[in-house]
Amino acid sequence: LYGCSEKSNEATTSQQPVQSTVQAVSSEEDSEQSGVEDDVDVDLTQLSSIMCYSEVYTMITYPEQYIGKTVRMKGTMAHYSSGAESGQNYFAVLIADALACCQQGIEFVLEGGSRDVKDYPLMNTEVTVVGEFATYEENGMTYCNLIHARVEE
């Protein structure tokens, strides 16, 4: 999930994978401060808006580098519905760039697999989500998401 308010005239020509700029940002001190003990591999909440936006772009472009890693991200809650045909609900955390003209997001599915709107935070609220990065195929396309996700308070 991503989009910008204006189209770029420059095409990306590099097909080489980009190395992740994010290292695991968790320590005993962080765990003690937050009161949560967890093993987060990629903590996007510790990055500036520009770096976070860039890292999400890298995650979407080169998902194979992130599969199986635990990701923490903070952004705006979004909900999408596939419409009347299948009635499938999709939930995502949207990350804006520094100027807030562009957004990218990563879909997430709560632990237990619920896709019921009542089980998710309200749309357009700020949320922090932690989950395992994965990909799935749907209608011939590959999508990224966080599975087994939880919403942090």
mmCIF file of C-alpha atoms in Angstrom:
data_model
loop_
_atom_site.group_PDB
_atom_site.id
_atom_site.type_symbol
_atom_site.label_atom_id
_atom_site.label_comp_id
_atom_site.label_asym_id
_atom_site.label_seq_id
_atom_site.Cartn_x
_atom_site.Cartn_y
_atom_site.Cartn_z
ATOM 1 C CA LEU A 1 0.000 0.000 0.000
ATOM 2 C CA TYR A 2 1.570 3.258 -1.030
ATOM 3 C CA GLY A 3 0.869 6.400 -2.985
ATOM 4 C CA CYS A 4 2.004 9.936 -3.600
ATOM 5 C CA SER A 5 0.249 13.137 -4.497
ATOM 6 C CA GLU A 6 2.351 13.669 -7.621
ATOM 7 C CA LYS A 7 3.988 11.257 -10.070
ATOM 8 C CA SER A 8 7.747 11.136 -10.200
ATOM 9 C CA ASN A 9 9.419 11.591 -13.583
ATOM 10 C CA GLU A 10 12.356 9.425 -12.571
ATOM 11 C CA ALA A 11 12.172 5.656 -12.952
ATOM 12 C CA THR A 12 14.012 3.354 -10.630
ATOM 13 C CA THR A 13 16.521 1.418 -12.687
ATOM 14 C CA SER A 14 18.458 -0.489 -10.043
ATOM 15 C CA GLN A 15 17.433 -4.100 -9.587
ATOM 16 C CA GLN A 16 19.976 -4.741 -6.834
ATOM 17 C CA PRO A 17 18.526 -5.400 -3.374
ATOM 18 C CA VAL A 18 19.022 -2.573 -0.914
ATOM 19 C CA GLN A 19 20.453 -3.470 2.462
ATOM 20 C CA SER A 20 18.168 -2.714 5.361
ATOM 21 C CA THR A 21 19.075 0.462 7.198
ATOM 22 C CA VAL A 22 17.416 -0.719 10.394
ATOM 23 C CA GLN A 23 19.117 -2.843 13.012
ATOM 24 C CA ALA A 24 17.310 -4.553 15.835
ATOM 25 C CA VAL A 25 16.522 -1.808 18.313
ATOM 26 C CA SER A 26 15.879 -3.648 21.499
ATOM 27 C CA SER A 27 17.866 -3.961 24.653
ATOM 28 C CA GLU A 28 17.236 -4.814 28.247
ATOM 29 C CA GLU A 29 17.055 -1.091 28.978
ATOM 30 C CA ASP A 30 14.397 -0.555 26.269
ATOM 31 C CA SER A 31 12.398 -3.505 27.592
ATOM 32 C CA GLU A 32 12.574 -2.190 31.140
ATOM 33 C CA GLN A 33 11.445 1.296 30.058
ATOM 34 C CA SER A 34 8.507 0.045 28.003
ATOM 35 C CA GLY A 35 7.552 -2.711 30.423
ATOM 36 C CA VAL A 36 7.408 -5.105 27.455
ATOM 37 C CA GLU A 37 9.890 -7.884 26.829
ATOM 38 C CA ASP A 38 10.032 -8.846 23.190
ATOM 39 C CA ASP A 39 12.405 -9.671 20.380
ATOM 40 C CA VAL A 40 11.810 -7.052 17.698
ATOM 41 C CA ASP A 41 14.107 -7.373 14.686
ATOM 42 C CA VAL A 42 13.051 -4.170 12.920
ATOM 43 C CA ASP A 43 11.796 -1.323 15.124
ATOM 44 C CA LEU A 44 10.527 1.446 12.856
ATOM 45 C CA THR A 45 9.296 3.474 15.840
ATOM 46 C CA GLN A 46 12.912 4.477 16.586
ATOM 47 C CA LEU A 47 13.437 6.139 13.183
ATOM 48 C CA SER A 48 12.815 9.631 11.873
ATOM 49 C CA SER A 49 9.855 9.990 9.499
ATOM 50 C CA ILE A 50 12.148 10.060 6.454
ATOM 51 C CA MET A 51 14.045 6.930 7.503
ATOM 52 C CA CYS A 52 10.852 5.103 8.473
ATOM 53 C CA TYR A 53 9.222 5.911 5.133
ATOM 54 C CA SER A 54 12.384 4.765 3.317
ATOM 55 C CA GLU A 55 12.564 1.517 5.256
ATOM 56 C CA VAL A 56 8.902 0.690 4.550
ATOM 57 C CA TYR A 57 9.612 1.294 0.850
ATOM 58 C CA THR A 58 12.535 -1.136 1.063
ATOM 59 C CA MET A 59 10.338 -3.692 2.848
ATOM 60 C CA ILE A 60 7.733 -3.525 0.093
ATOM 61 C CA THR A 61 10.296 -3.556 -2.723
ATOM 62 C CA TYR A 62 12.528 -6.327 -1.334
ATOM 63 C CA PRO A 63 10.264 -8.357 0.977
ATOM 64 C CA GLU A 64 12.492 -11.446 0.894
ATOM 65 C CA GLN A 65 14.966 -9.609 3.178
ATOM 66 C CA TYR A 66 12.332 -9.272 5.907
ATOM 67 C CA ILE A 67 10.305 -12.509 5.818
ATOM 68 C CA GLY A 68 10.074 -13.996 9.314
ATOM 69 C CA LYS A 69 11.402 -10.881 11.067
ATOM 70 C CA THR A 70 9.429 -9.253 13.856
ATOM 71 C CA VAL A 71 8.560 -5.658 12.961
ATOM 72 C CA ARG A 72 7.259 -2.817 15.140
ATOM 73 C CA MET A 73 5.711 0.161 13.369
ATOM 74 C CA LYS A 74 3.698 3.203 14.355
ATOM 75 C CA GLY A 75 1.353 5.092 12.071
ATOM 76 C CA THR A 76 -2.226 5.769 11.093
ATOM 77 C CA MET A 77 -4.770 2.955 11.189
ATOM 78 C CA ALA A 78 -6.421 2.234 7.844
ATOM 79 C CA HIS A 79 -9.178 -0.153 6.769
ATOM 80 C CA TYR A 80 -9.963 -1.297 3.244
ATOM 81 C CA SER A 81 -12.755 -3.541 2.034
ATOM 82 C CA SER A 82 -12.643 -5.588 -1.143
ATOM 83 C CA GLY A 83 -16.277 -4.759 -1.763
ATOM 84 C CA ALA A 84 -19.515 -6.649 -1.910
ATOM 85 C CA GLU A 85 -18.195 -9.587 -3.955
ATOM 86 C CA SER A 86 -15.910 -11.139 -1.327
ATOM 87 C CA GLY A 87 -16.405 -8.764 1.600
ATOM 88 C CA GLN A 88 -12.760 -9.231 2.630
ATOM 89 C CA ASN A 89 -11.440 -6.650 5.114
ATOM 90 C CA TYR A 90 -7.829 -5.463 5.076
ATOM 91 C CA PHE A 91 -6.185 -3.454 7.867
ATOM 92 C CA ALA A 92 -2.938 -1.509 7.605
ATOM 93 C CA VAL A 93 -0.629 0.910 9.356
ATOM 94 C CA LEU A 94 0.110 3.900 7.087
ATOM 95 C CA ILE A 95 3.402 5.779 7.311
ATOM 96 C CA ALA A 96 3.663 9.305 5.867
ATOM 97 C CA ASP A 97 6.863 10.854 4.556
ATOM 98 C CA ALA A 98 8.328 13.994 6.179
ATOM 99 C CA LEU A 99 6.098 16.333 4.141
ATOM 100 C CA ALA A 100 3.027 14.113 4.580
ATOM 101 C CA CYS A 101 2.402 14.167 0.824
ATOM 102 C CA CYS A 102 3.111 10.445 0.345
ATOM 103 C CA GLN A 103 2.014 7.405 2.300
ATOM 104 C CA GLN A 104 3.026 3.769 2.411
ATOM 105 C CA GLY A 105 1.545 1.090 4.538
ATOM 106 C CA ILE A 106 1.856 -2.475 5.641
ATOM 107 C CA GLU A 107 -1.195 -4.632 6.095
ATOM 108 C CA PHE A 108 -1.522 -6.567 9.339
ATOM 109 C CA VAL A 109 -3.650 -9.423 10.647
ATOM 110 C CA LEU A 110 -4.191 -9.810 14.377
ATOM 111 C CA GLU A 111 -3.124 -12.930 16.238
ATOM 112 C CA GLY A 112 -5.887 -15.458 15.695
ATOM 113 C CA GLY A 113 -6.546 -14.249 12.147
ATOM 114 C CA SER A 114 -9.658 -12.149 12.772
ATOM 115 C CA ARG A 115 -10.622 -9.782 9.973
ATOM 116 C CA ASP A 116 -13.670 -8.451 11.800
ATOM 117 C CA VAL A 117 -13.709 -4.626 11.950
ATOM 118 C CA LYS A 118 -14.810 -4.660 15.599
ATOM 119 C CA ASP A 119 -11.562 -6.407 16.627
ATOM 120 C CA TYR A 120 -9.328 -3.643 15.200
ATOM 121 C CA PRO A 121 -8.549 -0.067 16.302
ATOM 122 C CA LEU A 122 -10.648 2.761 14.875
ATOM 123 C CA MET A 123 -9.702 4.042 11.455
ATOM 124 C CA ASN A 124 -7.480 7.177 11.351
ATOM 125 C CA THR A 125 -6.203 6.661 14.908
ATOM 126 C CA GLU A 126 -2.493 6.410 15.680
ATOM 127 C CA VAL A 127 -1.452 2.816 16.410
ATOM 128 C CA THR A 128 1.687 0.833 17.119
ATOM 129 C CA VAL A 129 1.639 -2.697 15.740
ATOM 130 C CA VAL A 130 4.096 -5.571 16.218
ATOM 131 C CA GLY A 131 3.984 -8.642 14.006
ATOM 132 C CA GLU A 132 5.898 -11.124 11.874
ATOM 133 C CA PHE A 133 6.658 -9.922 8.351
ATOM 134 C CA ALA A 134 5.277 -12.226 5.665
ATOM 135 C CA THR A 135 4.018 -12.223 2.085
ATOM 136 C CA TYR A 136 0.999 -13.840 0.476
ATOM 137 C CA GLU A 137 -0.390 -14.306 -3.032
ATOM 138 C CA GLU A 138 -3.827 -13.059 -4.023
ATOM 139 C CA ASN A 139 -5.219 -12.703 -7.538
ATOM 140 C CA GLY A 140 -1.766 -13.229 -9.054
ATOM 141 C CA MET A 141 -0.131 -10.482 -6.948
ATOM 142 C CA THR A 142 2.274 -10.722 -4.005
ATOM 143 C CA TYR A 143 1.389 -8.647 -0.949
ATOM 144 C CA CYS A 144 3.313 -7.909 2.266
ATOM 145 C CA ASN A 145 1.772 -8.074 5.705
ATOM 146 C CA LEU A 146 2.439 -8.541 9.396
ATOM 147 C CA ILE A 147 0.932 -11.764 10.711
ATOM 148 C CA HIS A 148 0.286 -12.799 14.323
ATOM 149 C CA ALA A 149 0.132 -9.066 15.024
ATOM 150 C CA ARG A 150 -0.732 -7.273 18.216
ATOM 151 C CA VAL A 151 -1.589 -3.644 18.847
ATOM 152 C CA GLU A 152 0.493 -2.042 21.586
ATOM 153 C CA GLU A 153 -1.026 0.437 23.993
#
